[in-house]
Amino acid sequence: MNDSNQVQEHLKQIRLADGAVAAASETAERDEYRLHYHVMPQSGWMNDPNGLVYFKGEYHLFYQHHPYSDKWGPMHWGHAVSKDLVHWRHLPVALAPTEPYELGETGGYGCWSGSAVVHDEELTLFYTGHVDGRQPLEVQCAASSADGVVFRKRSGNPVIPGSPDEGNVGFRDPKVWRHEGTWYMVIGSGQSSRGKALLYQSEDLEKWDYKGIAAESDGTQGDMWECPDLFPLGGKHALILSPMNMEGAKNLYMAGEMDYATGQFKPQVQAMLDHGPDFYAAQTLVDDQGRRILIAWMDRWGSAMAKESRGWYGAMTLPRELLLKPDGTLAQKPVPELEKLREKGESVSGKLLEDGQTASWQAAEGQGFEWLAEFDWCESDAERLEIAFLAAEDRSEETVIVYVPGERKLILDCTRSGRGDVQVSEAILPESGGRNLKLQVFVDRSSVEVFANDGDIVMTSRVYPAALRGGLHLKPEGGAVKLQSLNIWSLTRS
Ligand code: FRU
């Protein structure tokens, strides 16, 4: 097929799909697994957040999107905006594959992940044009907009037509930022079984020069690094990654020093950003308050639920502020704007929970909820604390958080959460000054996000319970637990 035939064929597919889309959005609206206060597609497929940016008073969230089915396919950029990170409005698709460098003959083509920058009153998106083939073709492209809604692809695309030899197993997901008047771009890549973040530099956002490898895997950190994001944070730099084929981790951050003269990032600390199974392709933005906000795809490749036909698939995590702690590690806190969602609440303070006894509290059923609990471990001698929620009356179905104070171990047990894959996540809480345990947990209709000790440890998991039950059941074992305070709120739809 020549180029113009290809475009015609693509347009024909779009027309055929239009009817299917209308039917899909109707099915989606009736679906009990649709989230009430997380960003998700109106219909169709969603994966990575793209182009996170604060532009003209609004947060823009673009995302990998297949508008014509609930399965991954030729990638478009979906688009949503918000003034407060809580209430989002969907806008028309920002990028669709229309040019030869992003159109292929099989489903594996399109406008793949990337980022956005604001310059000269314009919003410019950088993304990867991907065309499948025996040797997939990946090039970096740009598209600009004055109003932040309608984007014009550059006539000079691709702006980077090919990878350097030292990083040519994958060449995608450009993240662009500015440092002291110069533009930089990191691109995810790999070679010789090592993931790599390639660095480019530009004075004008048009002509890009290759600077070299900013960072690479030490041999244990995956063979290809998807969606790198490199940015200053609290006097250091952080690099966040979605490593492919890394043992035991699907997301990773490194914090350390960036030397712009040599183009090299030297990591000093490394850890997972999120210990749950449903957190991938995280990206950040800086807003007008100077906050570094992170959003990730709240899902994972290969999830059993993705095989079902619901008319939609995929969602984003809650926006979280990223902070560098004095010990050089990172913490993530849900943005305080989310407090706007709180409705009816219940609170308790200074209660001793007895060994082996279950204490229960209710929140409205059928709705999302949030709870915030603080336990005083100086006045507790239990060996284990179990917190069950989304629990059926006979407890045959429930999601359980377990804390084992002797090991400072936190467990999110989703083995009996409902449908979908069975997942157990574990992490050791870092030593903190006091011995208290603080848990802030957000439950939406099919998601759980756990923030322990002000975001020192975070766990995100999708769950698919039979019913959205609002209760919370606390049970200490091997001793008592002092519940210093507990607040439970029902959360409204955003
Ligand atoms: C990560 C990813 C990216 C790619 C995009 C395609 O989830 O594989 O590397 O650009 O998804 O949809």
Coordinates of C-alpha atoms and ligand atoms in Angstrom, one line a residue:
M1 CA 0.0 0.0 0.0
N2 CA 1.3 3.5 -0.7
D3 CA 1.1 6.2 1.9
S4 CA -2.1 7.8 0.7
N5 CA -3.9 4.3 0.4
Q6 CA -2.8 3.7 3.9
V7 CA -4.3 6.9 5.2
Q8 CA -7.6 6.1 3.3
E9 CA -7.7 2.6 4.8
H10 CA -7.1 4.1 8.2
L11 CA -9.9 6.6 7.8
K12 CA -12.2 3.8 6.6
Q13 CA -11.5 1.9 9.8
I14 CA -12.2 4.9 11.9
R15 CA -15.7 5.3 10.2
L16 CA -16.5 1.6 10.7
A17 CA -15.5 1.8 14.4
D18 CA -17.7 4.8 15.1
G19 CA -20.8 2.7 15.7
A20 CA -18.9 0.3 17.9
V21 CA -17.7 3.2 20.1
A22 CA -21.2 4.5 20.8
A23 CA -22.3 1.0 21.9
A24 CA -19.1 0.6 24.0
S25 CA -19.7 3.8 26.0
E26 CA -23.2 2.7 26.8
T27 CA -22.0 -0.6 28.2
A28 CA -19.2 1.2 30.1
E29 CA -21.6 3.5 32.0
R30 CA -23.4 0.5 33.5
D31 CA -20.2 -1.2 34.7
E32 CA -19.7 -1.5 38.4
Y33 CA -15.9 -1.6 38.0
R34 CA -15.8 1.9 36.5
L35 CA -14.0 4.2 38.9
H36 CA -15.7 7.2 40.4
Y37 CA -12.8 9.5 41.1
H38 CA -9.9 8.3 38.9
V39 CA -9.2 9.3 35.3
M40 CA -10.2 6.6 32.9
P41 CA -11.3 6.5 29.3
Q42 CA -14.9 7.3 28.4
S43 CA -14.7 4.2 26.2
G44 CA -11.9 2.3 24.6
W45 CA -8.4 1.4 25.9
M46 CA -6.0 3.4 28.0
N47 CA -2.4 2.8 29.0
D48 CA 0.5 5.1 29.9
P49 CA 0.0 8.8 31.0
N50 CA 1.6 11.0 28.4
G51 CA 2.4 14.7 28.1
L52 CA 1.7 15.6 31.7
V53 CA 2.0 19.4 31.9
Y54 CA 0.6 22.5 33.5
F55 CA -0.5 24.9 30.8
K56 CA -2.5 28.1 31.0
G57 CA -4.0 27.4 34.4
E58 CA -4.9 23.7 33.7
Y59 CA -3.3 20.3 34.3
H60 CA -3.2 18.4 31.0
L61 CA -3.1 14.6 31.0
F62 CA -2.7 12.9 27.7
Y63 CA -2.6 9.1 27.6
Q64 CA -2.1 6.1 25.3
H65 CA -5.5 5.4 23.9
H66 CA -7.2 3.1 21.5
P67 CA -10.5 4.7 20.9
Y68 CA -12.0 2.0 18.8
S69 CA -11.9 -1.0 21.1
D70 CA -11.2 -2.0 24.7
K71 CA -8.0 -3.7 23.6
W72 CA -4.6 -2.1 22.9
G73 CA -4.2 -1.2 19.2
P74 CA -3.0 1.6 16.9
M75 CA -2.1 4.2 19.5
H76 CA -3.7 7.6 19.7
W77 CA -3.2 10.3 22.4
G78 CA -6.4 10.7 24.5
H79 CA -6.7 14.0 26.4
A80 CA -8.2 15.2 29.7
V81 CA -7.8 18.5 31.6
S82 CA -8.3 19.6 35.1
K83 CA -8.0 22.8 37.1
D84 CA -7.6 21.0 40.5
L85 CA -6.3 17.5 39.8
V86 CA -9.6 16.1 41.0
H87 CA -12.3 17.0 38.4
W88 CA -11.3 16.1 34.9
R89 CA -12.8 17.0 31.6
H90 CA -12.3 14.8 28.5
L91 CA -11.2 16.6 25.3
P92 CA -11.0 15.3 21.8
V93 CA -8.2 12.9 20.9
A94 CA -5.0 15.0 20.5
L95 CA -3.0 12.8 18.2
A96 CA -4.1 10.1 15.8
P97 CA -1.7 8.1 13.6
T98 CA -1.9 9.7 10.2
E99 CA 1.7 10.0 8.9
P100 CA 3.9 7.3 7.3
Y101 CA 6.2 7.4 10.3
E102 CA 3.4 6.3 12.6
L103 CA 1.2 4.1 10.3
G104 CA 1.7 0.4 9.7
E105 CA 0.0 -2.6 8.2
T106 CA -0.5 -4.5 11.5
G107 CA -2.0 -3.2 14.7
G108 CA 1.3 -2.3 16.2
Y109 CA 1.7 1.2 15.1
G110 CA 0.8 4.7 16.2
C111 CA 1.7 7.7 18.3
W112 CA 3.4 6.0 21.3
S113 CA 4.3 7.5 24.6
G114 CA 6.0 10.9 25.2
S115 CA 5.9 14.2 27.0
A116 CA 4.9 17.9 26.7
V117 CA 6.6 21.2 27.3
V118 CA 5.4 24.8 27.2
H119 CA 7.4 27.3 25.2
D120 CA 6.6 30.6 23.6
E121 CA 2.9 30.3 24.7
E122 CA 2.7 27.0 22.8
L123 CA 2.2 23.5 24.1
T124 CA 4.5 21.1 22.3
L125 CA 4.2 17.3 22.5
F126 CA 7.1 14.9 21.9
Y127 CA 6.2 11.3 21.1
T128 CA 7.4 8.2 19.4
G129 CA 6.2 7.3 16.0
H130 CA 6.2 3.5 16.0
V131 CA 5.8 1.1 13.1
D132 CA 5.9 -2.6 13.7
G133 CA 8.0 -4.8 11.5
R134 CA 10.7 -7.4 11.7
Q135 CA 12.8 -4.4 12.9
P136 CA 10.3 -2.1 14.5
L137 CA 10.8 1.5 13.4
E138 CA 10.9 4.0 16.3
V139 CA 11.4 7.8 15.7
Q140 CA 10.8 10.9 17.8
C141 CA 8.2 13.4 16.6
A142 CA 6.7 16.7 17.7
A143 CA 3.3 18.4 17.5
S144 CA 2.4 21.8 18.7
S145 CA -0.7 23.7 19.7
A146 CA -1.5 27.3 20.7
D147 CA -4.8 26.4 22.5
G148 CA -3.8 23.1 24.0
V149 CA -6.6 21.3 22.2
V150 CA -5.8 21.0 18.5
F151 CA -2.3 19.8 17.6
R152 CA -0.3 20.3 14.4
K153 CA 2.4 17.8 13.7
R154 CA 5.7 19.3 12.6
S155 CA 6.4 19.2 8.9
G156 CA 10.0 18.4 9.9
N157 CA 9.0 15.2 11.6
P158 CA 10.6 13.0 12.7
V159 CA 12.8 15.3 14.7
I160 CA 15.0 12.4 15.6
P161 CA 14.9 9.9 12.8
G162 CA 16.9 7.0 14.4
S163 CA 18.7 5.6 17.4
P164 CA 22.4 5.7 18.2
D165 CA 24.1 2.3 17.8
E166 CA 24.8 2.0 21.5
G167 CA 21.0 2.1 22.4
N168 CA 19.0 0.5 19.6
V169 CA 16.8 -2.2 21.3
G170 CA 13.8 0.1 21.6
F171 CA 14.0 3.8 21.1
R172 CA 11.0 5.4 22.6
D173 CA 9.1 7.5 25.2
P174 CA 10.9 10.9 25.0
K175 CA 10.7 13.1 28.1
V176 CA 11.7 16.7 27.6
W177 CA 12.6 19.3 30.2
R178 CA 14.6 22.6 30.4
H179 CA 17.7 23.2 32.4
E180 CA 19.4 26.6 32.4
G181 CA 18.1 27.7 29.0
T182 CA 18.9 24.4 27.2
W183 CA 16.3 21.7 26.4
Y184 CA 17.1 18.1 27.2
M185 CA 15.3 14.8 26.3
V186 CA 15.7 11.3 27.7
I187 CA 14.7 8.4 25.6
G188 CA 14.1 4.8 26.8
S189 CA 16.2 2.2 25.2
G190 CA 18.4 -0.9 25.7
Q191 CA 21.2 -2.9 24.3
S192 CA 23.2 -6.0 25.4
S193 CA 20.5 -6.8 27.9
R194 CA 20.9 -3.5 29.7
G195 CA 18.2 -0.8 29.8
K196 CA 19.4 2.6 29.0
A197 CA 18.3 6.3 29.2
L198 CA 19.7 8.1 26.2
L199 CA 20.2 11.9 26.5
Y200 CA 19.7 14.5 23.7
Q201 CA 20.1 18.2 23.9
S202 CA 18.6 21.1 21.9
E203 CA 18.6 24.9 21.9
D204 CA 15.4 25.4 20.0
L205 CA 13.3 22.2 20.4
E206 CA 13.9 21.6 16.7
K207 CA 17.4 20.3 16.2
W208 CA 18.4 17.6 18.7
D209 CA 22.0 16.5 19.3
Y210 CA 22.9 13.2 20.9
K211 CA 24.8 13.6 24.2
G212 CA 25.3 10.0 25.2
I213 CA 23.9 7.5 27.8
A214 CA 22.7 9.4 30.8
A215 CA 22.2 6.2 32.8
E216 CA 22.1 2.4 32.2
S217 CA 21.2 -0.8 34.0
D218 CA 23.9 -2.4 36.2
G219 CA 22.9 -5.7 34.7
T220 CA 20.0 -6.4 37.2
Q221 CA 17.7 -3.5 36.3
G222 CA 16.0 -4.8 33.1
D223 CA 17.0 -5.0 29.5
M224 CA 14.9 -2.1 28.1
W225 CA 13.9 1.0 30.0
E226 CA 10.4 2.2 29.1
C227 CA 9.2 5.7 29.9
P228 CA 12.2 7.3 31.6
D229 CA 11.6 10.6 33.4
L230 CA 14.6 12.6 34.7
F231 CA 14.1 15.7 36.7
P232 CA 15.4 17.9 39.6
L233 CA 13.9 17.2 43.0
G234 CA 14.9 18.8 46.3
G235 CA 18.5 19.6 45.3
K236 CA 19.1 16.2 43.6
H237 CA 17.8 14.6 40.4
A238 CA 15.5 11.6 40.2
L239 CA 15.2 9.2 37.3
I240 CA 12.1 7.1 37.2
L241 CA 11.8 4.1 34.9
S242 CA 9.6 1.2 33.8
P243 CA 12.1 -1.5 33.3
M244 CA 11.3 -4.5 31.1
N245 CA 12.3 -8.0 32.3
M246 CA 13.6 -6.9 35.6
E247 CA 13.4 -9.5 38.4
G248 CA 11.0 -8.5 41.1
A249 CA 10.2 -5.0 39.9
K250 CA 8.1 -3.3 37.3
N251 CA 8.9 0.2 38.3
L252 CA 12.0 1.8 39.7
Y253 CA 13.5 5.1 40.7
M254 CA 17.0 6.3 41.3
A255 CA 17.9 9.5 43.1
G256 CA 21.3 11.1 42.7
E257 CA 23.3 13.7 40.9
M258 CA 22.9 14.9 37.3
D259 CA 26.0 16.3 35.7
Y260 CA 24.8 18.4 32.7
A261 CA 28.3 19.0 31.4
T262 CA 29.0 15.3 30.9
G263 CA 25.3 14.4 30.4
Q264 CA 25.6 11.7 33.1
F265 CA 23.3 10.8 35.9
K266 CA 25.0 9.2 38.9
P267 CA 22.5 7.3 41.1
Q268 CA 23.0 7.2 44.8
V269 CA 19.8 5.5 45.9
Q270 CA 17.5 3.0 44.2
A271 CA 14.1 1.7 45.2
M272 CA 10.6 0.9 43.8
L273 CA 8.2 3.7 43.6
D274 CA 5.2 1.6 44.3
H275 CA 5.1 -2.0 45.6
G276 CA 1.7 -3.0 44.2
P277 CA 1.1 -4.8 40.9
D278 CA -0.8 -2.0 39.2
F279 CA 1.5 0.9 38.7
Y280 CA 3.4 1.4 35.4
A281 CA 4.8 4.1 33.1
A282 CA 4.8 6.8 35.8
Q283 CA 5.4 10.4 34.6
T284 CA 5.7 13.7 36.4
L285 CA 5.0 17.4 35.9
V286 CA 5.8 20.6 37.8
D287 CA 2.8 22.8 38.5
D288 CA 2.5 26.5 39.2
Q289 CA 3.1 25.9 42.9
G290 CA 6.4 24.2 42.1
R291 CA 5.1 20.8 43.1
R292 CA 6.4 17.6 41.4
I293 CA 3.2 15.6 40.7
L294 CA 3.3 12.0 39.6
I295 CA 0.6 10.0 37.8
A296 CA 1.0 6.4 36.6
W297 CA -1.0 3.9 34.7
M298 CA -3.0 2.0 37.3
D299 CA -2.8 -1.3 35.6
R300 CA -0.3 -3.7 34.2
W301 CA 0.4 -5.5 31.0
G302 CA -1.0 -9.0 30.9
S303 CA -3.8 -8.5 33.5
A304 CA -6.5 -11.2 33.3
M305 CA -9.2 -8.5 33.3
A306 CA -7.9 -7.0 30.1
K307 CA -9.2 -10.1 28.2
E308 CA -12.8 -9.3 29.1
S309 CA -15.0 -7.1 26.9
R310 CA -16.3 -4.2 28.9
G311 CA -16.1 -1.4 26.4
W312 CA -13.2 0.3 28.3
Y313 CA -10.0 -0.7 29.9
G314 CA -7.3 1.1 32.0
A315 CA -7.2 3.9 34.5
M316 CA -4.7 6.4 36.1
T317 CA -3.5 6.4 39.7
L318 CA -4.4 9.4 41.9
P319 CA -2.1 12.3 41.5
R320 CA 0.7 12.1 44.1
E321 CA 3.2 14.7 45.1
L322 CA 6.7 13.4 44.9
L323 CA 9.1 14.5 47.7
L324 CA 12.8 13.9 48.3
K325 CA 13.4 12.9 52.0
P326 CA 16.5 13.8 54.0
D327 CA 17.8 10.2 53.6
G328 CA 17.8 10.6 49.8
T329 CA 14.8 8.3 49.2
L330 CA 11.4 9.5 47.7
A331 CA 8.0 9.7 49.3
Q332 CA 4.6 10.0 47.5
K333 CA 1.7 11.8 49.0
P334 CA -1.8 12.0 47.5
V335 CA -2.4 15.7 46.6
P336 CA -4.4 17.5 49.3
E337 CA -6.9 18.6 46.7
L338 CA -8.4 15.1 47.0
E339 CA -9.8 16.1 50.3
K340 CA -12.6 17.9 48.3
L341 CA -14.0 14.4 47.6
R342 CA -14.6 13.7 51.3
E343 CA -18.3 13.5 52.3
K344 CA -19.8 11.8 55.3
G345 CA -17.1 10.8 57.8
E346 CA -16.7 8.9 61.0
S347 CA -13.8 9.3 63.5
V348 CA -12.5 7.5 66.5
S349 CA -9.6 8.2 68.8
G350 CA -7.6 6.6 71.6
K351 CA -9.1 3.1 71.4
L352 CA -7.4 -0.1 72.5
L353 CA -8.1 -3.0 70.2
E354 CA -8.0 -6.3 72.0
D355 CA -6.1 -9.4 71.0
G356 CA -8.2 -11.6 68.7
Q357 CA -11.2 -9.2 68.7
T358 CA -12.5 -7.6 65.5
A359 CA -13.5 -4.0 65.7
S360 CA -15.6 -2.8 62.7
W361 CA -16.6 0.6 61.3
Q362 CA -18.9 1.3 58.4
A363 CA -18.6 3.7 55.5
A364 CA -21.4 4.2 52.9
E365 CA -21.7 1.2 50.7
G366 CA -21.6 1.3 46.9
Q367 CA -19.3 4.3 47.0
G368 CA -15.6 5.0 47.0
F369 CA -14.0 5.7 50.4
E370 CA -10.8 6.8 52.1
W371 CA -9.5 6.0 55.5
L372 CA -6.7 7.4 57.6
A373 CA -5.5 5.4 60.6
E374 CA -2.7 6.0 63.1
F375 CA -1.5 3.3 65.5
D376 CA 0.7 3.8 68.4
W377 CA 3.1 1.0 68.5
C378 CA 4.7 2.1 71.8
E379 CA 1.5 1.2 73.5
S380 CA 0.8 -1.9 71.4
D381 CA 2.2 -5.4 71.8
A382 CA 0.4 -7.3 69.1
E383 CA 2.5 -9.5 66.7
R384 CA 0.2 -8.8 63.8
L385 CA -2.6 -6.5 62.8
E386 CA -5.1 -7.3 60.1
I387 CA -7.2 -4.7 58.4
A388 CA -9.9 -6.1 56.1
F389 CA -12.1 -4.0 53.8
L390 CA -14.2 -4.6 50.7
A391 CA -15.4 -7.6 52.7
A392 CA -18.5 -9.7 52.1
E393 CA -20.7 -10.3 55.1
D394 CA -19.4 -13.9 55.6
R395 CA -15.9 -12.6 54.9
S396 CA -15.6 -15.1 52.0
E397 CA -14.4 -12.1 49.9
E398 CA -12.1 -9.4 51.4
T399 CA -9.0 -7.4 50.7
V400 CA -6.6 -7.4 53.6
I401 CA -3.7 -5.2 54.8
V402 CA -1.4 -7.0 57.3
Y403 CA 1.2 -5.3 59.4
V404 CA 3.9 -7.3 61.2
P405 CA 5.6 -4.8 63.6
G406 CA 8.5 -7.1 64.5
E407 CA 9.7 -7.0 60.8
R408 CA 8.1 -3.6 60.0
K409 CA 6.5 -5.6 57.2
L410 CA 3.4 -4.3 55.3
I411 CA 1.4 -6.7 53.2
L412 CA -1.5 -6.0 50.8
D413 CA -3.2 -9.3 50.3
C414 CA -5.6 -9.4 47.3
T415 CA -5.9 -13.2 47.1
R416 CA -9.6 -13.1 48.1
S417 CA -10.4 -9.6 46.7
G418 CA -12.8 -10.9 44.0
R419 CA -12.2 -11.5 40.3
G420 CA -9.0 -11.0 38.3
D421 CA -5.5 -12.1 39.1
V422 CA -4.5 -13.0 42.7
Q423 CA -1.8 -10.7 44.0
V424 CA 0.1 -10.3 47.3
S425 CA 2.4 -7.3 47.7
E426 CA 4.9 -6.9 50.5
A427 CA 7.3 -4.2 51.6
I428 CA 9.4 -3.3 54.6
L429 CA 8.7 0.1 56.0
P430 CA 11.8 2.3 56.5
E431 CA 12.8 3.0 60.1
S432 CA 11.0 6.2 61.1
G433 CA 11.6 8.4 64.1
G434 CA 8.6 7.2 66.1
R435 CA 7.1 3.8 66.2
N436 CA 3.7 4.8 64.9
L437 CA 2.2 3.4 61.9
K438 CA 0.1 5.7 59.7
L439 CA -2.0 4.3 56.9
Q440 CA -4.0 6.3 54.3
V441 CA -6.0 4.2 52.0
F442 CA -8.1 5.1 48.9
V443 CA -10.6 2.7 47.6
D444 CA -12.5 3.3 44.4
R445 CA -14.8 0.8 42.8
S446 CA -12.0 -1.4 41.5
S447 CA -8.8 0.0 43.0
V448 CA -6.9 0.3 46.2
E449 CA -4.0 2.7 46.9
V450 CA -2.2 2.4 50.2
F451 CA 0.1 5.2 51.5
A452 CA 2.1 4.1 54.6
N453 CA 3.8 6.6 56.9
D454 CA 3.2 9.6 54.7
G455 CA 4.0 7.9 51.5
D456 CA 7.3 6.2 52.5
I457 CA 5.8 3.0 51.1
V458 CA 3.0 2.9 48.5
M459 CA 1.1 0.0 47.1
T460 CA -1.4 0.2 44.2
S461 CA -3.6 -2.7 43.2
R462 CA -6.7 -3.2 41.1
V463 CA -9.3 -5.4 42.8
Y464 CA -12.6 -6.6 41.4
P465 CA -15.0 -7.3 44.3
A466 CA -18.6 -8.5 43.9
A467 CA -19.9 -5.4 45.8
L468 CA -18.4 -2.2 46.9
R469 CA -18.7 -2.6 50.7
G470 CA -17.8 0.4 52.9
G471 CA -16.7 -1.3 56.1
L472 CA -13.4 -1.7 57.8
H473 CA -12.5 -4.5 60.2
L474 CA -9.4 -4.3 62.5
K475 CA -8.1 -7.3 64.3
P476 CA -4.9 -7.6 66.3
E477 CA -3.3 -10.9 67.1
G478 CA -0.7 -11.9 69.7
G479 CA -1.5 -8.8 71.8
A480 CA -3.3 -5.5 71.7
V481 CA -3.0 -2.5 69.4
K482 CA -3.6 1.2 70.4
L483 CA -5.6 2.9 67.7
Q484 CA -4.7 6.5 68.1
S485 CA -7.1 7.8 65.5
L486 CA -9.2 6.7 62.7
N487 CA -11.1 8.7 60.1
I488 CA -13.3 7.1 57.4
W489 CA -14.9 9.2 54.7
S490 CA -17.2 8.3 51.9
L491 CA -15.9 9.9 48.7
T492 CA -18.1 11.5 46.1
R493 CA -17.8 11.1 42.3
S494 CA -15.4 13.5 40.8
Ligands
FRU1 C1 4.8 1.4 28.1 C2 4.8 1.3 26.6 C3 5.7 2.4 26.0 C4 5.1 2.6 24.7 C5 3.6 2.5 24.9 C6 2.9 1.9 23.8 O1 3.6 0.8 28.7 O2 5.1 0.0 26.1 O3 7.1 2.0 26.0 O4 5.5 3.9 24.2 O5 3.5 1.7 26.1 O6 1.5 2.0 24.0

